[in-house]
Coordinates of C-alpha atoms and ligand atoms in Angstrom, one line a residue:
M1 CA 4.9 36.8 -4.9
K2 CA 7.6 35.2 -3.0
I3 CA 7.6 31.4 -3.3
G4 CA 9.5 29.1 -1.0
I5 CA 10.6 25.5 -1.8
L6 CA 11.1 23.4 1.3
Q7 CA 13.4 20.4 1.9
E8 CA 11.2 17.3 2.4
T9 CA 11.5 16.0 5.9
H10 CA 9.5 12.8 5.4
P11 CA 11.8 9.7 5.5
G12 CA 12.0 7.9 2.2
E13 CA 10.8 10.9 0.2
T14 CA 13.0 11.6 -2.8
R15 CA 10.9 14.1 -4.6
I16 CA 10.7 17.9 -4.3
A17 CA 7.8 20.3 -5.1
F18 CA 9.5 22.2 -7.9
A19 CA 12.3 21.1 -10.3
P20 CA 14.7 23.8 -11.6
K21 CA 13.0 23.9 -15.0
T22 CA 9.7 24.9 -13.3
V23 CA 11.5 27.5 -11.2
E24 CA 12.7 29.1 -14.5
K25 CA 9.1 29.5 -15.5
L26 CA 8.1 30.9 -12.1
V27 CA 10.9 33.5 -12.4
Q28 CA 9.7 34.3 -16.0
M29 CA 6.3 35.0 -14.4
R30 CA 8.1 37.5 -12.2
C31 CA 7.8 35.5 -9.0
T32 CA 10.7 35.5 -6.6
V33 CA 11.8 31.9 -5.7
F34 CA 13.7 30.8 -2.6
F35 CA 14.9 27.2 -1.8
E36 CA 16.4 25.4 1.1
P37 CA 20.0 24.5 0.3
G38 CA 20.2 20.8 -0.7
A39 CA 16.4 20.4 -1.1
G40 CA 16.7 19.0 -4.6
L41 CA 19.6 16.6 -4.1
R42 CA 17.6 13.5 -3.6
S43 CA 15.7 14.2 -6.9
S44 CA 19.1 14.7 -8.6
F45 CA 18.8 18.5 -8.8
P46 CA 21.9 20.3 -7.3
D47 CA 21.7 23.7 -5.8
S48 CA 23.6 25.1 -8.8
E49 CA 20.6 24.3 -11.1
Y50 CA 18.2 26.2 -8.8
L51 CA 20.6 29.1 -8.7
S52 CA 20.9 29.1 -12.5
A53 CA 17.1 29.0 -12.8
G54 CA 17.0 32.3 -10.8
A55 CA 16.2 31.0 -7.3
T56 CA 17.9 32.2 -4.1
K57 CA 19.1 30.1 -1.2
A58 CA 17.3 30.7 2.1
G59 CA 17.2 29.0 5.6
R60 CA 14.0 27.1 6.5
T61 CA 13.0 29.5 9.2
D62 CA 13.3 32.6 7.0
L63 CA 11.7 30.9 4.1
L64 CA 8.7 29.9 6.2
S65 CA 8.1 33.3 7.7
D66 CA 8.9 35.4 4.7
C67 CA 7.3 33.7 1.6
D68 CA 3.8 34.3 0.4
L69 CA 3.5 30.7 -0.8
V70 CA 5.4 27.7 0.6
A71 CA 5.5 24.4 -1.3
A72 CA 6.3 21.0 0.2
I73 CA 5.0 17.6 -0.8
H74 CA 4.2 16.3 2.7
P75 CA 2.1 18.1 5.3
L76 CA 4.0 20.8 7.3
S77 CA 4.5 20.1 11.0
D78 CA 2.7 22.4 13.5
A79 CA 6.1 24.0 14.3
D80 CA 6.5 25.0 10.6
L81 CA 2.8 26.1 10.2
T82 CA 3.3 28.4 13.2
R83 CA 6.0 30.3 11.3
I84 CA 3.9 31.0 8.2
K85 CA 2.9 34.6 7.9
P86 CA -0.7 35.8 8.1
D87 CA -2.5 35.1 4.8
G88 CA 0.4 32.8 3.7
V89 CA -0.4 29.9 1.3
V90 CA 0.9 26.4 1.9
L91 CA 0.7 23.8 -0.9
G92 CA 1.2 20.1 -0.6
L93 CA -0.5 16.7 -0.5
Y94 CA -2.5 16.6 2.8
Q95 CA -4.7 13.7 1.8
P96 CA -7.7 14.4 4.0
Y97 CA -9.3 11.2 2.7
N98 CA -6.5 9.1 4.2
D99 CA -5.9 11.2 7.3
P100 CA -9.2 12.1 9.0
D101 CA -7.4 14.4 11.6
I102 CA -5.6 16.6 9.1
E103 CA -8.4 19.2 8.5
A104 CA -8.7 19.8 12.3
R105 CA -4.9 20.1 12.6
V106 CA -4.5 22.7 9.9
G107 CA -7.7 24.4 11.0
R108 CA -5.8 25.4 14.2
F109 CA -3.9 27.8 11.9
P110 CA -6.8 30.0 10.7
L111 CA -4.5 32.7 9.2
V112 CA -2.8 30.1 6.9
H113 CA -4.4 28.9 3.6
V114 CA -3.6 25.2 3.2
L115 CA -4.1 23.8 -0.3
S116 CA -4.2 20.0 -0.6
L117 CA -3.4 19.2 -4.2
D118 CA -4.7 15.6 -4.0
M119 CA -8.2 17.2 -3.7
M120 CA -8.0 18.6 -7.3
P121 CA -11.4 18.2 -9.0
R122 CA -11.6 16.0 -12.0
T123 CA -12.6 18.7 -14.5
T124 CA -11.2 19.5 -17.9
I125 CA -9.7 22.7 -16.7
A126 CA -8.0 21.1 -13.7
Q127 CA -6.5 18.2 -15.7
S128 CA -3.2 19.9 -16.1
M129 CA -3.0 20.5 -12.3
D130 CA -3.8 16.9 -11.3
V131 CA -0.9 15.8 -9.2
L132 CA -2.4 12.3 -8.5
S133 CA -2.6 11.5 -12.2
S134 CA 1.0 12.6 -12.7
M135 CA 2.2 10.3 -9.8
A136 CA -0.1 7.4 -10.8
S137 CA 1.3 7.3 -14.3
I138 CA 4.9 7.0 -13.0
A139 CA 3.8 4.4 -10.4
G140 CA 2.1 2.3 -13.1
Y141 CA 5.3 2.4 -15.2
Q142 CA 7.6 1.7 -12.2
A143 CA 5.3 -1.2 -11.2
V144 CA 5.9 -3.0 -14.4
L145 CA 9.7 -2.4 -14.2
A146 CA 9.7 -3.7 -10.6
G147 CA 7.6 -6.8 -11.6
A148 CA 9.9 -7.5 -14.6
A149 CA 13.0 -7.2 -12.4
L150 CA 11.6 -9.7 -9.8
L151 CA 10.3 -12.2 -12.4
P152 CA 12.7 -15.0 -13.2
R153 CA 11.6 -14.9 -16.8
Y154 CA 11.7 -12.7 -19.9
F155 CA 8.8 -10.3 -20.7
P156 CA 9.1 -10.5 -24.5
M157 CA 8.8 -13.6 -26.7
L158 CA 12.2 -14.7 -27.8
I159 CA 13.2 -17.2 -30.4
T160 CA 16.9 -18.2 -29.8
A161 CA 19.2 -21.0 -31.0
A162 CA 18.8 -22.5 -27.5
G163 CA 15.0 -22.5 -27.8
S164 CA 11.9 -20.3 -27.7
I165 CA 10.6 -18.3 -24.8
P166 CA 6.9 -17.4 -24.7
P167 CA 5.9 -13.8 -23.8
A168 CA 5.1 -13.1 -20.1
K169 CA 1.5 -12.9 -19.1
V170 CA 0.5 -9.8 -17.2
L171 CA -2.8 -9.2 -15.4
V172 CA -3.7 -5.6 -14.5
L173 CA -6.4 -5.0 -11.9
G174 CA -7.8 -1.5 -12.2
A175 CA -7.4 0.4 -15.5
G176 CA -7.3 4.0 -14.2
V177 CA -4.2 6.2 -14.8
A178 CA -1.8 3.8 -13.1
G179 CA -3.3 0.7 -14.6
L180 CA -3.3 2.1 -18.2
Q181 CA 0.3 3.2 -17.9
A182 CA 1.1 -0.3 -16.5
I183 CA -0.6 -1.9 -19.5
A184 CA 1.3 0.4 -22.0
T185 CA 4.6 -0.4 -20.3
A186 CA 4.0 -4.2 -20.2
R187 CA 3.0 -4.1 -23.8
R188 CA 6.1 -2.1 -24.8
L189 CA 8.2 -4.8 -23.0
G190 CA 6.5 -7.5 -25.1
A191 CA 4.1 -9.1 -22.6
T192 CA 0.6 -10.2 -23.3
V193 CA -1.8 -8.2 -21.1
E194 CA -5.3 -8.7 -19.7
A195 CA -7.1 -6.1 -17.6
F196 CA -10.1 -5.6 -15.3
D197 CA -11.9 -2.4 -14.4
T198 CA -15.4 -1.6 -13.2
R199 CA -15.7 1.7 -15.2
A200 CA -17.5 1.2 -18.5
A201 CA -15.2 3.8 -20.1
A202 CA -12.1 1.8 -19.3
K203 CA -12.8 -0.9 -21.9
E204 CA -12.0 1.2 -25.0
E205 CA -8.8 2.5 -23.4
V206 CA -7.6 -1.0 -22.5
L207 CA -8.3 -2.3 -26.0
S208 CA -6.6 0.7 -27.6
L209 CA -3.4 -0.3 -25.8
G210 CA -3.5 -3.8 -27.2
A211 CA -4.6 -5.6 -24.1
K212 CA -7.6 -7.8 -23.5
F213 CA -10.4 -6.4 -21.4
V214 CA -12.0 -8.9 -19.0
E215 CA -15.7 -8.0 -18.5
V216 CA -17.6 -8.9 -15.4
E217 CA -21.3 -8.2 -15.8
G218 CA -23.2 -6.1 -13.3
A219 CA -20.8 -3.4 -12.2
V220 CA -22.4 -0.4 -10.5
D221 CA -22.6 2.6 -12.8
D222 CA -19.9 5.2 -12.0
R223 CA -21.3 8.1 -14.0
G224 CA -22.0 11.0 -11.7
A225 CA -19.1 10.0 -9.4
G226 CA -16.9 12.8 -10.8
G227 CA -14.5 10.5 -12.6
Y228 CA -14.1 8.3 -9.5
A229 CA -14.9 4.6 -9.2
V230 CA -17.8 3.7 -6.9
Q231 CA -18.1 0.9 -4.3
Q232 CA -19.3 -2.4 -5.9
S233 CA -21.7 -4.9 -4.3
E234 CA -20.3 -7.9 -2.4
E235 CA -22.0 -10.2 -4.9
F236 CA -20.3 -8.4 -7.9
L237 CA -16.9 -8.5 -6.1
A238 CA -17.3 -12.3 -5.4
R239 CA -17.9 -12.9 -9.1
Q240 CA -15.0 -10.7 -10.0
R241 CA -12.6 -12.5 -7.6
A242 CA -13.5 -15.8 -9.3
E243 CA -12.7 -14.3 -12.7
V244 CA -9.4 -12.9 -11.3
Q245 CA -8.6 -16.3 -9.9
A246 CA -9.0 -18.1 -13.2
R247 CA -6.6 -15.6 -14.9
A248 CA -4.1 -14.9 -12.1
S249 CA -3.3 -18.6 -11.8
K250 CA -2.0 -18.4 -15.5
S251 CA -0.3 -15.0 -15.1
D252 CA 3.4 -14.3 -14.4
V253 CA 2.8 -10.8 -13.0
V254 CA -0.3 -9.2 -11.5
I255 CA -0.3 -5.4 -11.1
C256 CA -2.9 -4.2 -8.6
T257 CA -4.2 -0.6 -9.0
A258 CA -7.9 -0.8 -8.2
Q259 CA -9.0 1.9 -5.7
V260 CA -12.2 3.6 -4.6
R261 CA -11.5 7.1 -3.2
G262 CA -11.9 7.4 0.5
R263 CA -12.4 3.6 1.0
K264 CA -10.3 0.5 1.7
A265 CA -9.1 -1.0 -1.6
P266 CA -11.2 -3.9 -2.8
I267 CA -9.7 -7.3 -2.2
L268 CA -9.6 -8.9 -5.7
L269 CA -6.7 -11.4 -5.3
T270 CA -7.3 -13.7 -2.4
A271 CA -4.8 -15.8 -0.4
E272 CA -6.4 -18.9 -2.2
T273 CA -5.7 -17.3 -5.6
V274 CA -2.1 -16.6 -4.6
G275 CA -1.8 -20.3 -3.6
Q276 CA -2.8 -21.2 -7.2
M277 CA -0.2 -18.9 -8.8
R278 CA 3.0 -20.4 -10.2
P279 CA 6.1 -20.2 -8.0
G280 CA 8.2 -17.3 -9.4
S281 CA 5.2 -15.2 -10.2
V282 CA 5.0 -11.6 -8.9
V283 CA 2.3 -9.4 -7.5
V284 CA 2.9 -5.6 -7.4
D285 CA 0.3 -4.0 -5.3
L286 CA 0.0 -0.2 -5.8
A287 CA -3.1 -0.1 -3.6
A288 CA -1.0 -1.2 -0.6
S289 CA -1.5 2.0 1.4
T290 CA -5.3 1.5 1.5
G291 CA -5.1 -2.2 2.3
G292 CA -4.1 -3.6 -1.1
N293 CA -6.0 -5.5 -3.7
C294 CA -4.2 -8.7 -2.7
E295 CA -5.2 -10.2 0.6
L296 CA -1.5 -11.0 1.5
T297 CA -0.1 -7.6 0.7
Q298 CA 1.9 -5.9 3.4
D299 CA 2.3 -2.1 3.0
G300 CA 5.8 -1.0 2.4
Q301 CA 7.2 -4.6 2.3
T302 CA 8.1 -7.4 -0.1
V303 CA 7.0 -10.8 1.1
S304 CA 7.2 -14.2 -0.5
V305 CA 4.3 -16.7 -0.2
N306 CA 4.7 -20.2 -1.7
G307 CA 7.3 -18.8 -4.1
V308 CA 5.1 -15.9 -5.2
T309 CA 6.7 -12.5 -4.5
I310 CA 4.3 -9.8 -3.3
L311 CA 5.5 -6.2 -3.5
G312 CA 3.3 -3.8 -1.5
N313 CA 4.2 -0.2 -2.5
S314 CA 1.9 2.8 -3.1
H315 CA 4.8 5.2 -3.5
L316 CA 6.6 3.9 -6.5
A317 CA 6.7 7.5 -8.0
A318 CA 9.5 8.2 -5.5
R319 CA 11.6 5.7 -7.6
Q320 CA 11.7 8.2 -10.4
P321 CA 12.1 11.5 -8.5
A322 CA 13.4 13.7 -11.2
D323 CA 10.4 13.2 -13.5
A324 CA 8.0 13.1 -10.6
S325 CA 9.2 16.4 -9.3
T326 CA 9.2 18.0 -12.7
L327 CA 5.6 16.9 -13.3
L328 CA 4.4 17.8 -9.8
G329 CA 6.0 21.3 -10.1
N330 CA 4.4 21.8 -13.5
N331 CA 1.0 20.8 -12.1
I332 CA 1.4 23.5 -9.3
L333 CA 2.6 26.0 -11.9
N334 CA -0.6 25.5 -14.0
L335 CA -2.6 26.2 -10.8
L336 CA -0.7 29.3 -10.0
K337 CA -1.1 30.6 -13.6
L338 CA -4.8 31.1 -12.8
F339 CA -4.0 33.5 -10.0
V340 CA -0.7 35.2 -10.7
D341 CA -0.8 38.5 -12.7
K342 CA 1.8 39.7 -15.2
N343 CA 3.7 41.5 -12.4
G344 CA 4.1 38.2 -10.5
Q345 CA 1.5 39.2 -7.9
A346 CA -1.0 36.6 -6.7
A347 CA -4.7 37.3 -6.0
F348 CA -6.3 34.1 -4.9
D349 CA -10.0 34.0 -5.4
W350 CA -11.1 31.7 -2.6
N351 CA -14.5 31.3 -4.3
H352 CA -12.9 29.8 -7.4
D353 CA -14.2 26.2 -8.0
I354 CA -10.7 24.8 -7.9
L355 CA -9.6 26.6 -4.7
R356 CA -12.9 25.7 -3.0
A357 CA -12.1 22.0 -3.8
I358 CA -8.5 22.0 -2.6
R359 CA -8.5 24.4 0.4
I360 CA -8.7 22.4 3.6
G361 CA -9.1 23.2 7.3
K362 CA -11.7 26.0 6.9
A363 CA -15.1 25.3 8.2
D364 CA -16.6 27.5 5.5
A365 CA -14.0 27.7 2.8
A366 CA -15.9 30.1 0.6
A367 CA -16.8 32.7 3.2
S368 CA -13.4 33.3 4.8
Ligands
LIG401 P1 -8.3 5.6 -9.2 O1 -6.9 5.7 -8.8 O2 -9.3 6.2 -8.4 O3 -8.7 4.0 -9.3 C1 -8.0 3.1 -10.1 C2 -8.9 2.3 -10.9 O4 -9.4 1.2 -10.2 C3 -10.1 3.0 -11.5 O5 -10.0 2.9 -12.9 C4 -11.3 2.3 -11.0 O6 -12.4 2.2 -11.9 C5 -10.7 0.9 -10.7 N1 -11.5 0.1 -9.8 C6 -12.1 0.4 -8.6 N2 -12.7 -0.7 -8.1 C7 -12.4 -1.8 -9.0 C8 -12.7 -3.2 -9.0 N3 -13.5 -3.7 -8.0 N4 -12.3 -3.9 -10.0 C9 -11.5 -3.4 -11.0 N5 -11.2 -2.1 -11.0 C10 -11.7 -1.3 -10.0 O7 -8.5 6.0 -10.7 P2 -7.7 7.0 -11.6 O8 -6.5 6.5 -12.0 O9 -7.5 8.3 -10.8 O10 -8.6 7.3 -12.8 C11 -10.0 7.1 -12.9 C12 -10.6 7.8 -14.1 O11 -10.6 9.2 -13.9 C13 -9.7 7.7 -15.4 O12 -10.6 7.6 -16.5 C14 -9.0 9.0 -15.5 O13 -8.6 9.3 -16.8 C15 -10.0 9.9 -15.0 N6 -9.3 11.1 -14.4 C16 -9.8 12.4 -14.9 C17 -9.2 13.5 -14.5 C18 -9.6 14.9 -15.0 O14 -10.4 14.9 -15.9 N7 -9.1 16.0 -14.5 C19 -8.2 13.5 -13.5 C20 -7.8 12.2 -13.0 C21 -8.4 11.1 -13.5

């Protein structure tokens, strides 16, 4: 199988679909790998590392038309999709939950198989292929580093000759993959941490990381939602907002990660609550791209309201592009291992549960 790694064209993207270490493994699997010159530079991977890993340079047009599988993080343009050869496979994050038109757009290329990695099912077998978890973990880590850098105080408790400094107080809203990594990172930096989540299973995980779990009675049961959170009632959210207010007003940093797939993020931190936070406090909102957990979040911007800094950024994984690309590529590699034989040839079984879940743009994915 010929695999092509494309240069990302999306502004601000620093990651790449495969890091050189993953390319080495693809070559060991007897796949032939091509890459666009300079594609890895923004992730800190020079062309020489791809060449040493066994890949070959190719121009974009040749790569698109000649490869059996083409990998790029962001959706390919129509002009690029037009060039893909019949039965070619295109891999990336097409996010049909956030872009309602994407399925119809890629559906206009019926001979191309588009695999949207963000649609990976939450099953045990698919865990090692879960790109969203890989990126969420980095985002949670980066959120704490960003919060610590903006805070005009220390995170750890310090006892110095000049006086004592108490530990920073961090509040984490949403204890999924990103939230748990934020808790772990804030704890490693010495902060005291409290966290909210609606999933019953989150409590034990939060406690095991040395944080306090704040319980709000009456959350809707999420079992049966395939590992995803479910929409909560307005009455529950109102009670939760009151609890959040009581704690946020005493916190130095609030990390927002609460999301419900396919919906606007729940507002948990109101403008009134921000008004009660101490000047110098920081809100880092990872839910910004779906509206944010903070009422005052502006996606892609850092704003200051009454001395509180609010950073709205759902793409913090791009701040750590080398690791992000390595994990992303390994996730894709684990997917390909299911379908590539010992001679490096791929036979995609379109009826396989995982491919049925991630293939988009086909009216009847199983039949075609
Ligand atoms: P997510 O990104 O969908 O949501 C983030 C968190 O926000 C979730 O924990 C959710 O419960 C929480 N949330 C939603 N509404 C809330 C509210 N009103 N208040 C407080 N919190 C709220 O979640 P995620 O990070 O993808 O992970 C969710 C769970 O799924 C985790 O247990 C994770 O380990 C699991 N998971 C399993 C697999 C797999 O088995 N393959 C893959 C990914 C995630």
